[in-house]
Amino acid sequence: MTKAKNTEERILEAAIKIFSEKGFSAATTSEIAKEAKVAEGTIFRYFPKKKELLHGIVLKAIDLFGQNVVVNSLEKTIEANKRKDTAELLKAIIMDRVSLFEEYFPYIKVIFYEIQFHDDVRELFFDKIAKELIKIGKQIFNEGKKRGEFRDINPFIAARSFVGMAFMMIMQRQFFSSETVYVNIEDEIEVLIDIFLNGIRKC
Amino acid sequence: MTKAKNTEERILEAAIKIFSEKGFSAATTSEIAKEAKVAEGTIFRYFPKKKELLHGIVLKAIDLFGQNVVVNSLEKTIEANKRKDTAELLKAIIMDRVSLFEEYFPYIKVIFYEIQFHDDVRELFFDKIAKELIKIGKQIFNEGKKRGEFRDINPFIAARSFVGMAFMMIMQRQFFSSETVYVNIEDEIEVLIDIFLNGIRKC
DNA sequence: CTCTTTAGTGAGTGATTACTCACTCACATT
DNA sequence: AATGTGAGTGAGTAATCACTCACTAAAGAG
């Protein structure tokens, strides 16, 4: 039982590694088996089809997301909102999640890229992650709006814009870090938040 | 000769279609052949390896980009900057490129996906497209800065942020259009520009 | 100790893949 | 009319793929 759980975990971790390196289609089950140090047949005991490995990854990501992002950030939102202004709150939330984001980047990468080819992945992602993210975003945004800090901007577009800014930063850092000038990631995030909040703030 | 050029074109167009639908690895040369209405062997006369099809697509995208974006937008930048402010200029440039963007979305999709797996694609993209985009972005930004319209923000981060906002919008529209409320794309872009310019503007 | 169960194995399999090559045939050249 | 050329063909091939299954080993139950 303990051994079994361990094996399944090892297979999933290997799958995440290989999928994020090569993409779902280019990854082979034999390579995943080698990485997980199990026989190829063992994979199919736990995941009867290759695609179920992908589902396993998405489900694990949803789980991790639920643990680390939703609960935690909502708590902080409510707690910190009593003392600080929205800018500082947002900054605190994002900064707190930078390392988490980098740690789970392989998951993000796999989900983000395979979303376009697999409808089931897309639906899972949207229902379990995107909706929650949108909810949190709107919540924070509406809080600031109520206090008169923000202008009257569609909160969905605002939240999506910020995610896009952050996403592009991560992408550039991942793929073109050597070609572009290096800036400390915390400094960069401060700039992002600065641009974004100024963008939606009354002034 | 004319027939030959036609064949190569047809193969490339079929490849773009299939690659953007399934990704490079999941796409098969036989399917591309069927789509292009040539024998499978014909593909390998023009593109000896499957991967050269991918290169062909990237090169074609670079070509289209050079024709439609770089030259055109730089001209417009210089010309329009004499009368309008940066907000209007930016709006004009983006609006003008929306339909172009949607038309060439399969190219963008393929390049964006494969960039992470193929160093050669990455280098081509960076040298021929990203550098130009950064240059244009900086140019527009510095123009506004010189006039005292903008605050002192790293122009690279600013430009990248805007691209990220737009990119996320396109992504959401492509993959989650049915799940989210539909807003006219022109209105959305106005919001994006509004947030962005407010974000970098002095006030 | 025997029997049952169950996790793990890896050689084997049919299907599919990228790629080859001997071939065709509509032309142009002589 | 005879010959040469090269774009286009598609059956063929070796390699590789996801997936299967008869098996082993270990451990727990009786």
CSV table of C-alpha atoms (C1' of nucleotides) in Angstrom, one decimal:
chain,number,residue,atom,x,y,z
A,1,MET,CA,0.0,0.0,0.0
A,2,THR,CA,2.7,2.5,1.0
A,3,LYS,CA,4.9,1.1,-1.7
A,4,ALA,CA,2.0,1.4,-4.2
A,5,LYS,CA,1.4,5.0,-3.4
A,6,ASN,CA,5.0,5.7,-3.7
A,7,THR,CA,5.2,4.1,-7.2
A,8,GLU,CA,2.2,6.1,-8.5
A,9,GLU,CA,3.8,9.3,-7.2
A,10,ARG,CA,7.1,8.5,-8.8
A,11,ILE,CA,5.5,7.8,-12.1
A,12,LEU,CA,3.5,11.0,-12.0
A,13,GLU,CA,6.6,13.0,-11.1
A,14,ALA,CA,8.5,11.4,-14.0
A,15,ALA,CA,5.7,12.2,-16.3
A,16,ILE,CA,5.6,15.8,-15.3
A,17,LYS,CA,9.3,16.1,-15.9
A,18,ILE,CA,9.2,14.4,-19.4
A,19,PHE,CA,6.0,16.1,-20.5
A,20,SER,CA,7.3,19.5,-19.6
A,21,GLU,CA,10.5,18.9,-21.4
A,22,LYS,CA,9.2,17.4,-24.6
A,23,GLY,CA,5.4,18.0,-24.6
A,24,PHE,CA,2.8,15.3,-24.3
A,25,SER,CA,3.0,13.8,-27.8
A,26,ALA,CA,6.8,13.7,-28.1
A,27,ALA,CA,7.2,12.1,-24.6
A,28,THR,CA,7.3,8.3,-24.6
A,29,THR,CA,6.1,5.9,-22.0
A,30,SER,CA,9.4,4.1,-22.1
A,31,GLU,CA,11.3,7.3,-21.2
A,32,ILE,CA,8.9,8.0,-18.4
A,33,ALA,CA,9.4,4.5,-17.1
A,34,LYS,CA,13.1,4.9,-17.1
A,35,GLU,CA,12.9,8.2,-15.3
A,36,ALA,CA,10.5,6.8,-12.7
A,37,LYS,CA,12.7,3.7,-12.4
A,38,VAL,CA,9.9,1.2,-13.0
A,39,ALA,CA,9.1,-1.2,-15.8
A,40,GLU,CA,7.1,0.2,-18.7
A,41,GLY,CA,4.3,-2.2,-17.9
A,42,THR,CA,4.0,-0.8,-14.4
A,43,ILE,CA,2.9,2.6,-15.7
A,44,PHE,CA,-0.1,1.0,-17.3
A,45,ARG,CA,-1.2,-0.6,-14.0
A,46,TYR,CA,-1.7,2.9,-12.6
A,47,PHE,CA,-2.6,4.8,-15.8
A,48,PRO,CA,-4.2,2.5,-18.4
A,49,LYS,CA,-3.8,5.0,-21.2
A,50,LYS,CA,-1.0,7.5,-21.7
A,51,LYS,CA,-3.5,10.3,-21.7
A,52,GLU,CA,-4.5,9.4,-18.1
A,53,LEU,CA,-1.0,10.4,-17.1
A,54,LEU,CA,-1.9,13.8,-18.4
A,55,HIS,CA,-5.1,13.8,-16.4
A,56,GLY,CA,-3.2,12.7,-13.4
A,57,ILE,CA,-0.9,15.7,-13.7
A,58,VAL,CA,-3.8,18.1,-14.1
A,59,LEU,CA,-5.6,16.6,-11.1
A,60,LYS,CA,-2.5,16.9,-9.0
A,61,ALA,CA,-2.0,20.5,-10.1
A,62,ILE,CA,-5.6,21.2,-9.1
A,63,ASP,CA,-4.9,19.7,-5.8
A,64,LEU,CA,-1.7,21.7,-5.2
A,65,PHE,CA,-3.5,24.8,-6.4
A,66,GLY,CA,-6.3,24.2,-4.0
A,67,GLN,CA,-3.9,23.8,-1.1
A,68,ASN,CA,-1.5,26.5,-1.8
A,69,VAL,CA,-3.4,29.3,-3.6
A,70,VAL,CA,-7.1,29.4,-3.0
A,71,VAL,CA,-7.3,28.8,0.8
A,72,ASN,CA,-4.2,30.6,1.6
A,73,SER,CA,-4.6,33.7,-0.5
A,74,LEU,CA,-8.2,34.2,0.5
A,75,GLU,CA,-7.3,34.1,4.2
A,76,LYS,CA,-4.6,36.6,3.6
A,77,THR,CA,-6.9,38.8,1.6
A,78,ILE,CA,-9.4,39.0,4.4
A,79,GLU,CA,-6.8,39.3,7.1
A,80,ALA,CA,-4.5,41.9,5.6
A,81,ASN,CA,-7.2,44.0,4.0
A,82,LYS,CA,-8.0,45.4,7.4
A,83,ARG,CA,-4.8,47.2,7.7
A,84,LYS,CA,-3.1,47.7,4.4
A,85,ASP,CA,-4.3,49.2,1.1
A,86,THR,CA,-4.9,47.0,-1.9
A,87,ALA,CA,-1.6,47.7,-3.5
A,88,GLU,CA,0.3,46.4,-0.6
A,89,LEU,CA,-2.0,43.4,-0.3
A,90,LEU,CA,-1.6,42.5,-3.9
A,91,LYS,CA,2.2,42.9,-3.6
A,92,ALA,CA,2.2,40.6,-0.6
A,93,ILE,CA,0.1,38.0,-2.3
A,94,ILE,CA,2.2,37.9,-5.4
A,95,MET,CA,5.6,38.0,-3.7
A,96,ASP,CA,4.5,35.2,-1.5
A,97,ARG,CA,3.7,33.1,-4.5
A,98,VAL,CA,6.8,33.7,-6.6
A,99,SER,CA,8.7,30.8,-5.3
A,100,LEU,CA,5.7,28.6,-5.4
A,101,PHE,CA,5.1,29.6,-9.0
A,102,GLU,CA,8.6,28.7,-10.0
A,103,GLU,CA,8.5,25.4,-8.1
A,104,TYR,CA,5.3,24.3,-9.9
A,105,PHE,CA,6.3,25.8,-13.2
A,106,PRO,CA,6.4,22.4,-14.9
A,107,TYR,CA,2.8,21.8,-14.1
A,108,ILE,CA,1.8,25.2,-15.3
A,109,LYS,CA,3.8,24.6,-18.5
A,110,VAL,CA,2.2,21.3,-19.3
A,111,ILE,CA,-1.3,22.4,-18.5
A,112,PHE,CA,-1.0,25.6,-20.4
A,113,TYR,CA,0.4,24.0,-23.5
A,114,GLU,CA,-1.8,20.9,-23.6
A,115,ILE,CA,-5.0,22.9,-23.0
A,116,GLN,CA,-5.2,23.7,-26.6
A,117,PHE,CA,-5.2,20.1,-27.8
A,118,HIS,CA,-7.3,18.3,-25.2
A,119,ASP,CA,-10.8,19.4,-24.4
A,120,ASP,CA,-10.9,17.4,-21.2
A,121,VAL,CA,-7.8,19.2,-19.8
A,122,ARG,CA,-9.3,22.5,-20.8
A,123,GLU,CA,-12.5,21.9,-19.0
A,124,LEU,CA,-10.8,20.6,-15.9
A,125,PHE,CA,-8.5,23.6,-15.8
A,126,PHE,CA,-11.3,26.1,-16.4
A,127,ASP,CA,-13.7,24.7,-13.8
A,128,LYS,CA,-11.2,24.0,-11.0
A,129,ILE,CA,-8.5,26.6,-11.5
A,130,ALA,CA,-9.4,29.5,-13.8
A,131,LYS,CA,-12.8,30.0,-12.1
A,132,GLU,CA,-11.2,30.2,-8.7
A,133,LEU,CA,-8.5,32.6,-10.0
A,134,ILE,CA,-11.2,34.8,-11.6
A,135,LYS,CA,-13.2,34.8,-8.3
A,136,ILE,CA,-10.2,35.8,-6.2
A,137,GLY,CA,-9.2,38.5,-8.7
A,138,LYS,CA,-12.7,39.9,-8.8
A,139,GLN,CA,-12.9,39.8,-5.0
A,140,ILE,CA,-9.7,41.8,-4.5
A,141,PHE,CA,-10.6,44.2,-7.3
A,142,ASN,CA,-14.1,44.8,-6.0
A,143,GLU,CA,-12.8,45.4,-2.5
A,144,GLY,CA,-10.6,48.2,-3.8
A,145,LYS,CA,-13.3,49.5,-6.0
A,146,LYS,CA,-15.7,49.8,-3.1
A,147,ARG,CA,-13.2,51.9,-1.2
A,148,GLY,CA,-12.9,54.2,-4.1
A,149,GLU,CA,-9.4,53.2,-4.9
A,150,PHE,CA,-10.0,51.9,-8.4
A,151,ARG,CA,-11.7,53.3,-11.5
A,152,ASP,CA,-14.7,51.6,-13.1
A,153,ILE,CA,-13.0,48.9,-15.1
A,154,ASN,CA,-14.2,45.4,-16.0
A,155,PRO,CA,-12.7,43.3,-13.2
A,156,PHE,CA,-12.3,40.3,-15.4
A,157,ILE,CA,-10.3,42.1,-18.0
A,158,ALA,CA,-8.2,43.8,-15.3
A,159,ALA,CA,-7.4,40.4,-13.6
A,160,ARG,CA,-6.7,38.8,-16.9
A,161,SER,CA,-4.4,41.6,-17.9
A,162,PHE,CA,-2.4,41.2,-14.7
A,163,VAL,CA,-2.1,37.5,-15.2
A,164,GLY,CA,-0.9,38.2,-18.8
A,165,MET,CA,1.8,40.6,-17.6
A,166,ALA,CA,3.0,38.1,-15.1
A,167,PHE,CA,2.8,35.2,-17.5
A,168,MET,CA,4.9,37.1,-20.1
A,169,MET,CA,7.5,37.8,-17.6
A,170,ILE,CA,7.8,34.2,-16.6
A,171,MET,CA,8.0,33.1,-20.2
A,172,GLN,CA,10.7,35.6,-21.1
A,173,ARG,CA,12.6,34.5,-18.0
A,174,GLN,CA,12.3,30.9,-18.9
A,175,PHE,CA,13.1,31.0,-22.5
A,176,PHE,CA,15.1,34.2,-23.2
A,177,SER,CA,16.9,34.8,-19.9
A,178,SER,CA,20.3,34.6,-21.6
A,179,GLU,CA,19.3,36.9,-24.4
A,180,THR,CA,17.9,39.7,-22.2
A,181,VAL,CA,19.2,41.7,-19.4
A,182,TYR,CA,18.8,40.2,-16.0
A,183,VAL,CA,16.7,42.0,-13.5
A,184,ASN,CA,15.9,40.7,-10.0
A,185,ILE,CA,12.4,39.0,-10.1
A,186,GLU,CA,11.2,40.8,-7.1
A,187,ASP,CA,12.1,44.1,-8.6
A,188,GLU,CA,10.3,43.1,-11.8
A,189,ILE,CA,7.2,42.2,-10.0
A,190,GLU,CA,7.2,45.5,-8.2
A,191,VAL,CA,7.3,47.2,-11.6
A,192,LEU,CA,4.4,45.0,-12.8
A,193,ILE,CA,2.3,45.8,-9.8
A,194,ASP,CA,3.2,49.4,-10.1
A,195,ILE,CA,2.1,49.6,-13.7
A,196,PHE,CA,-1.0,47.6,-13.1
A,197,LEU,CA,-2.2,49.4,-10.0
A,198,ASN,CA,-1.5,52.8,-11.5
A,199,GLY,CA,-3.5,51.6,-14.6
A,200,ILE,CA,-6.6,50.9,-12.6
A,201,ARG,CA,-6.3,53.4,-9.9
A,202,LYS,CA,-8.1,56.7,-9.7
A,203,CYS,CA,-5.8,59.6,-10.0
B,1,MET,CA,8.3,25.9,-62.1
B,2,THR,CA,5.1,27.7,-61.3
B,3,LYS,CA,3.6,24.3,-60.4
B,4,ALA,CA,6.6,23.6,-58.2
B,5,LYS,CA,6.3,26.7,-56.2
B,6,ASN,CA,2.6,26.1,-55.9
B,7,THR,CA,3.2,22.6,-54.5
B,8,GLU,CA,5.6,23.9,-51.9
B,9,GLU,CA,3.2,26.5,-50.8
B,10,ARG,CA,0.4,24.0,-50.6
B,11,ILE,CA,2.5,21.7,-48.4
B,12,LEU,CA,3.4,24.6,-46.1
B,13,GLU,CA,-0.1,25.7,-45.7
B,14,ALA,CA,-1.3,22.2,-45.0
B,15,ALA,CA,1.5,21.9,-42.4
B,16,ILE,CA,0.5,25.1,-40.7
B,17,LYS,CA,-3.0,23.8,-40.5
B,18,ILE,CA,-2.2,20.4,-39.1
B,19,PHE,CA,0.6,21.6,-36.8
B,20,SER,CA,-1.6,24.3,-35.2
B,21,GLU,CA,-4.4,21.8,-34.7
B,22,LYS,CA,-2.3,18.9,-33.2
B,23,GLY,CA,1.1,20.2,-32.4
B,24,PHE,CA,4.3,19.2,-34.3
B,25,SER,CA,4.8,15.8,-32.7
B,26,ALA,CA,1.2,14.6,-33.0
B,27,ALA,CA,1.0,15.7,-36.6
B,28,THR,CA,1.8,13.1,-39.2
B,29,THR,CA,3.4,13.6,-42.6
B,30,SER,CA,0.7,11.4,-44.1
B,31,GLU,CA,-2.0,13.7,-42.8
B,32,ILE,CA,-0.2,16.8,-44.1
B,33,ALA,CA,0.1,15.1,-47.5
B,34,LYS,CA,-3.6,14.4,-47.6
B,35,GLU,CA,-4.4,18.0,-46.6
B,36,ALA,CA,-2.0,19.3,-49.3
B,37,LYS,CA,-3.3,16.8,-51.8
B,38,VAL,CA,0.1,15.5,-52.7
B,39,ALA,CA,1.7,12.1,-52.2
B,40,GLU,CA,3.6,11.7,-49.0
B,41,GLY,CA,6.8,11.3,-50.8
B,42,THR,CA,6.4,14.8,-52.4
B,43,ILE,CA,6.7,16.4,-49.0
B,44,PHE,CA,10.2,15.0,-48.6
B,45,ARG,CA,11.3,16.4,-52.0
B,46,TYR,CA,10.7,19.9,-50.6
B,47,PHE,CA,11.4,19.3,-46.9
B,48,PRO,CA,13.8,16.4,-46.4
B,49,LYS,CA,13.0,16.1,-42.7
B,50,LYS,CA,9.7,16.7,-40.9
B,51,LYS,CA,11.4,19.3,-38.8
B,52,GLU,CA,12.3,21.4,-41.9
B,53,LEU,CA,8.6,21.8,-42.3
B,54,LEU,CA,8.6,23.5,-39.0
B,55,HIS,CA,11.5,25.7,-40.0
B,56,GLY,CA,9.6,26.5,-43.2
B,57,ILE,CA,6.7,27.7,-41.1
B,58,VAL,CA,8.8,29.9,-38.9
B,59,LEU,CA,10.6,31.4,-41.8
B,60,LYS,CA,7.3,32.1,-43.5
B,61,ALA,CA,6.0,33.7,-40.3
B,62,ILE,CA,9.1,35.9,-40.1
B,63,ASP,CA,8.5,36.9,-43.7
B,64,LEU,CA,4.9,37.8,-43.1
B,65,PHE,CA,5.8,39.6,-39.9
B,66,GLY,CA,8.4,41.6,-41.7
B,67,GLN,CA,6.0,42.6,-44.4
B,68,ASN,CA,3.0,43.4,-42.2
B,69,VAL,CA,4.2,44.5,-38.9
B,70,VAL,CA,7.7,45.9,-38.8
B,71,VAL,CA,7.8,48.1,-41.9
B,72,ASN,CA,4.2,49.2,-41.7
B,73,SER,CA,4.1,50.0,-38.0
B,74,LEU,CA,7.3,51.9,-37.9
B,75,GLU,CA,6.1,54.1,-40.8
B,76,LYS,CA,2.8,54.7,-39.0
B,77,THR,CA,4.6,55.5,-35.8
B,78,ILE,CA,6.7,58.2,-37.3
B,79,GLU,CA,4.0,59.6,-39.4
B,80,ALA,CA,1.2,59.6,-36.8
B,81,ASN,CA,3.3,60.7,-33.9
B,82,LYS,CA,3.4,64.2,-35.4
B,83,ARG,CA,-0.2,64.9,-34.7
B,84,LYS,CA,-1.6,62.4,-32.2
B,85,ASP,CA,-0.6,61.5,-28.6
B,86,THR,CA,0.8,58.1,-27.8
B,87,ALA,CA,-2.5,56.7,-26.6
B,88,GLU,CA,-4.1,57.3,-29.9
B,89,LEU,CA,-1.1,56.1,-31.8
B,90,LEU,CA,-1.0,52.9,-29.8
B,91,LYS,CA,-4.7,52.3,-30.3
B,92,ALA,CA,-4.4,52.9,-34.0
B,93,ILE,CA,-1.5,50.4,-34.3
B,94,ILE,CA,-3.2,47.7,-32.3
B,95,MET,CA,-6.6,48.0,-33.9
B,96,ASP,CA,-5.0,47.9,-37.3
B,97,ARG,CA,-3.4,44.6,-36.4
B,98,VAL,CA,-6.2,42.8,-34.7
B,99,SER,CA,-7.5,41.1,-37.9
B,100,LEU,CA,-3.9,40.4,-39.0
B,101,PHE,CA,-3.3,38.8,-35.7
B,102,GLU,CA,-6.3,36.6,-35.9
B,103,GLU,CA,-5.5,35.7,-39.5
B,104,TYR,CA,-2.0,34.6,-38.6
B,105,PHE,CA,-3.0,33.0,-35.3
B,106,PRO,CA,-2.1,29.5,-36.5
B,107,TYR,CA,1.5,30.6,-37.1
B,108,ILE,CA,1.6,32.2,-33.7
B,109,LYS,CA,0.3,29.2,-32.0
B,110,VAL,CA,2.8,26.8,-33.7
B,111,ILE,CA,5.7,29.0,-33.0
B,112,PHE,CA,4.7,29.7,-29.4
B,113,TYR,CA,4.3,26.0,-28.7
B,114,GLU,CA,7.4,24.7,-30.4
B,115,ILE,CA,9.7,27.5,-29.2
B,116,GLN,CA,10.2,25.6,-25.9
B,117,PHE,CA,11.3,22.4,-27.5
B,118,HIS,CA,13.4,23.5,-30.4
B,119,ASP,CA,16.4,25.7,-29.8
B,120,ASP,CA,16.7,26.6,-33.5
B,121,VAL,CA,13.1,27.8,-33.6
B,122,ARG,CA,13.7,29.8,-30.5
B,123,GLU,CA,16.8,31.5,-31.9
B,124,LEU,CA,15.0,32.3,-35.2
B,125,PHE,CA,12.0,33.8,-33.4
B,126,PHE,CA,14.1,35.9,-31.0
B,127,ASP,CA,16.4,37.3,-33.6
B,128,LYS,CA,13.9,38.1,-36.3
B,129,ILE,CA,10.7,38.8,-34.4
B,130,ALA,CA,11.1,39.4,-30.7
B,131,LYS,CA,14.1,41.8,-31.2
B,132,GLU,CA,12.1,43.9,-33.7
B,133,LEU,CA,9.1,44.0,-31.4
B,134,ILE,CA,11.2,45.1,-28.5
B,135,LYS,CA,12.8,47.8,-30.7
B,136,ILE,CA,9.4,49.1,-31.8
B,137,GLY,CA,8.1,49.0,-28.3
B,138,LYS,CA,11.0,50.9,-26.9
B,139,GLN,CA,10.8,53.4,-29.7
B,140,ILE,CA,7.2,54.3,-29.0
B,141,PHE,CA,7.8,54.3,-25.3
B,142,ASN,CA,10.9,56.5,-25.4
B,143,GLU,CA,9.0,58.9,-27.7
B,144,GLY,CA,6.3,59.4,-25.1
B,145,LYS,CA,8.9,59.5,-22.3
B,146,LYS,CA,10.8,62.3,-24.0
B,147,ARG,CA,7.6,64.3,-24.2
B,148,GLY,CA,7.1,63.8,-20.5
B,149,GLU,CA,4.0,61.8,-20.9
B,150,PHE,CA,5.4,58.7,-19.2
B,151,ARG,CA,7.0,58.0,-15.9
B,152,ASP,CA,10.4,56.5,-15.6
B,153,ILE,CA,9.7,52.8,-16.1
B,154,ASN,CA,11.9,50.2,-17.7
B,155,PRO,CA,10.7,50.3,-21.4
B,156,PHE,CA,11.4,46.6,-21.9
B,157,ILE,CA,9.2,45.6,-19.0
B,158,ALA,CA,6.5,48.0,-20.0
B,159,ALA,CA,6.5,46.7,-23.6
B,160,ARG,CA,6.5,43.1,-22.5
B,161,SER,CA,3.7,43.7,-20.0
B,162,PHE,CA,1.5,45.1,-22.8
B,163,VAL,CA,2.3,42.2,-25.0
B,164,GLY,CA,1.3,39.9,-22.1
B,165,MET,CA,-2.0,41.6,-21.6
B,166,ALA,CA,-2.8,41.3,-25.3
B,167,PHE,CA,-1.6,37.8,-25.4
B,168,MET,CA,-3.8,36.7,-22.5
B,169,MET,CA,-6.8,38.3,-24.1
B,170,ILE,CA,-6.2,36.4,-27.4
B,171,MET,CA,-5.7,33.1,-25.5
B,172,GLN,CA,-8.8,33.5,-23.5
B,173,ARG,CA,-10.8,34.4,-26.6
B,174,GLN,CA,-9.4,31.4,-28.5
B,175,PHE,CA,-9.8,28.8,-25.9
B,176,PHE,CA,-12.5,30.0,-23.5
B,177,SER,CA,-14.7,32.1,-25.6
B,178,SER,CA,-17.7,29.9,-24.9
B,179,GLU,CA,-17.1,29.8,-21.1
B,180,THR,CA,-16.7,33.6,-20.6
B,181,VAL,CA,-18.8,36.6,-21.5
B,182,TYR,CA,-18.3,37.9,-24.9
B,183,VAL,CA,-17.1,41.5,-25.2
B,184,ASN,CA,-16.4,43.2,-28.5
B,185,ILE,CA,-12.7,42.9,-29.2
B,186,GLU,CA,-12.3,46.5,-30.0
B,187,ASP,CA,-13.8,47.5,-26.7
B,188,GLU,CA,-11.5,45.1,-25.0
B,189,ILE,CA,-8.4,46.5,-26.6
B,190,GLU,CA,-9.5,50.0,-25.6
B,191,VAL,CA,-9.7,48.8,-22.0
B,192,LEU,CA,-6.2,47.2,-22.3
B,193,ILE,CA,-4.7,50.4,-23.7
B,194,ASP,CA,-6.5,52.4,-21.1
B,195,ILE,CA,-5.1,50.3,-18.2
B,196,PHE,CA,-1.7,50.2,-19.7
B,197,LEU,CA,-1.3,53.9,-20.6
B,198,ASN,CA,-2.7,54.9,-17.2
B,199,GLY,CA,-0.2,52.6,-15.7
B,200,ILE,CA,2.8,54.2,-17.2
B,201,ARG,CA,1.5,57.7,-17.5
B,202,LYS,CA,2.4,60.5,-15.2
B,203,CYS,CA,-0.5,61.8,-13.2
C,1,DC,C1',3.8,-24.7,5.2
C,2,DT,C1',0.4,-23.9,1.5
C,3,DC,C1',-2.7,-20.9,-0.8
C,4,DT,C1',-4.2,-16.4,-2.4
C,5,DT,C1',-3.5,-11.9,-3.5
C,6,DT,C1',-1.3,-8.3,-5.4
C,7,DA,C1',2.6,-5.1,-7.1
C,8,DG,C1',5.8,-5.2,-10.4
C,9,DT,C1',8.1,-7.1,-14.7
C,10,DG,C1',9.7,-6.9,-19.6
C,11,DA,C1',9.5,-9.5,-23.8
C,12,DG,C1',6.3,-9.4,-27.2
C,13,DT,C1',2.7,-7.3,-30.6
C,14,DG,C1',0.2,-4.9,-34.0
C,15,DA,C1',-0.2,-0.3,-35.5
C,16,DT,C1',1.9,3.6,-37.0
C,17,DT,C1',5.7,6.5,-38.0
C,18,DA,C1',9.2,9.2,-40.8
C,19,DC,C1',11.5,8.5,-44.6
C,20,DT,C1',13.3,6.0,-49.2
C,21,DC,C1',13.6,4.8,-53.8
C,22,DA,C1',12.5,2.7,-58.1
C,23,DC,C1',9.3,4.3,-60.9
C,24,DT,C1',5.9,7.2,-64.1
C,25,DC,C1',4.9,10.6,-67.3
C,26,DA,C1',4.1,15.2,-69.0
C,27,DC,C1',6.9,18.1,-71.0
C,28,DA,C1',11.0,20.5,-73.4
C,29,DT,C1',14.9,19.9,-76.4
C,30,DT,C1',17.2,18.1,-80.3
D,1,DA,C1',10.4,11.1,-83.6
D,2,DA,C1',13.6,10.2,-80.2
D,3,DT,C1',15.6,11.4,-76.0
D,4,DG,C1',16.3,13.7,-71.7
D,5,DT,C1',14.6,15.9,-67.5
D,6,DG,C1',12.6,16.4,-63.2
D,7,DA,C1',8.3,17.0,-60.5
D,8,DG,C1',5.4,13.8,-58.5
D,9,DT,C1',4.2,9.1,-56.8
D,10,DG,C1',3.2,5.4,-53.4
D,11,DA,C1',4.4,0.8,-52.0
D,12,DG,C1',7.9,-0.5,-49.0
D,13,DT,C1',11.0,-0.4,-44.7
D,14,DA,C1',13.2,-0.1,-40.4
D,15,DA,C1',12.3,1.9,-36.3
D,16,DT,C1',9.4,3.2,-32.7
D,17,DC,C1',5.2,3.6,-30.5
D,18,DA,C1',1.5,2.6,-26.8
D,19,DC,C1',-0.2,-1.1,-24.8
D,20,DT,C1',-0.7,-6.5,-23.4
D,21,DC,C1',0.0,-10.5,-20.8
D,22,DA,C1',2.0,-14.4,-18.9
D,23,DC,C1',4.9,-14.4,-15.5
D,24,DT,C1',7.7,-13.7,-10.8
D,25,DA,C1',8.3,-12.4,-6.2
D,26,DA,C1',6.9,-11.1,-1.9
D,27,DA,C1',3.8,-10.9,1.7
D,28,DG,C1',-0.3,-11.9,4.3
D,29,DA,C1',-4.0,-15.3,5.7
D,30,DG,C1',-5.4,-19.8,7.0
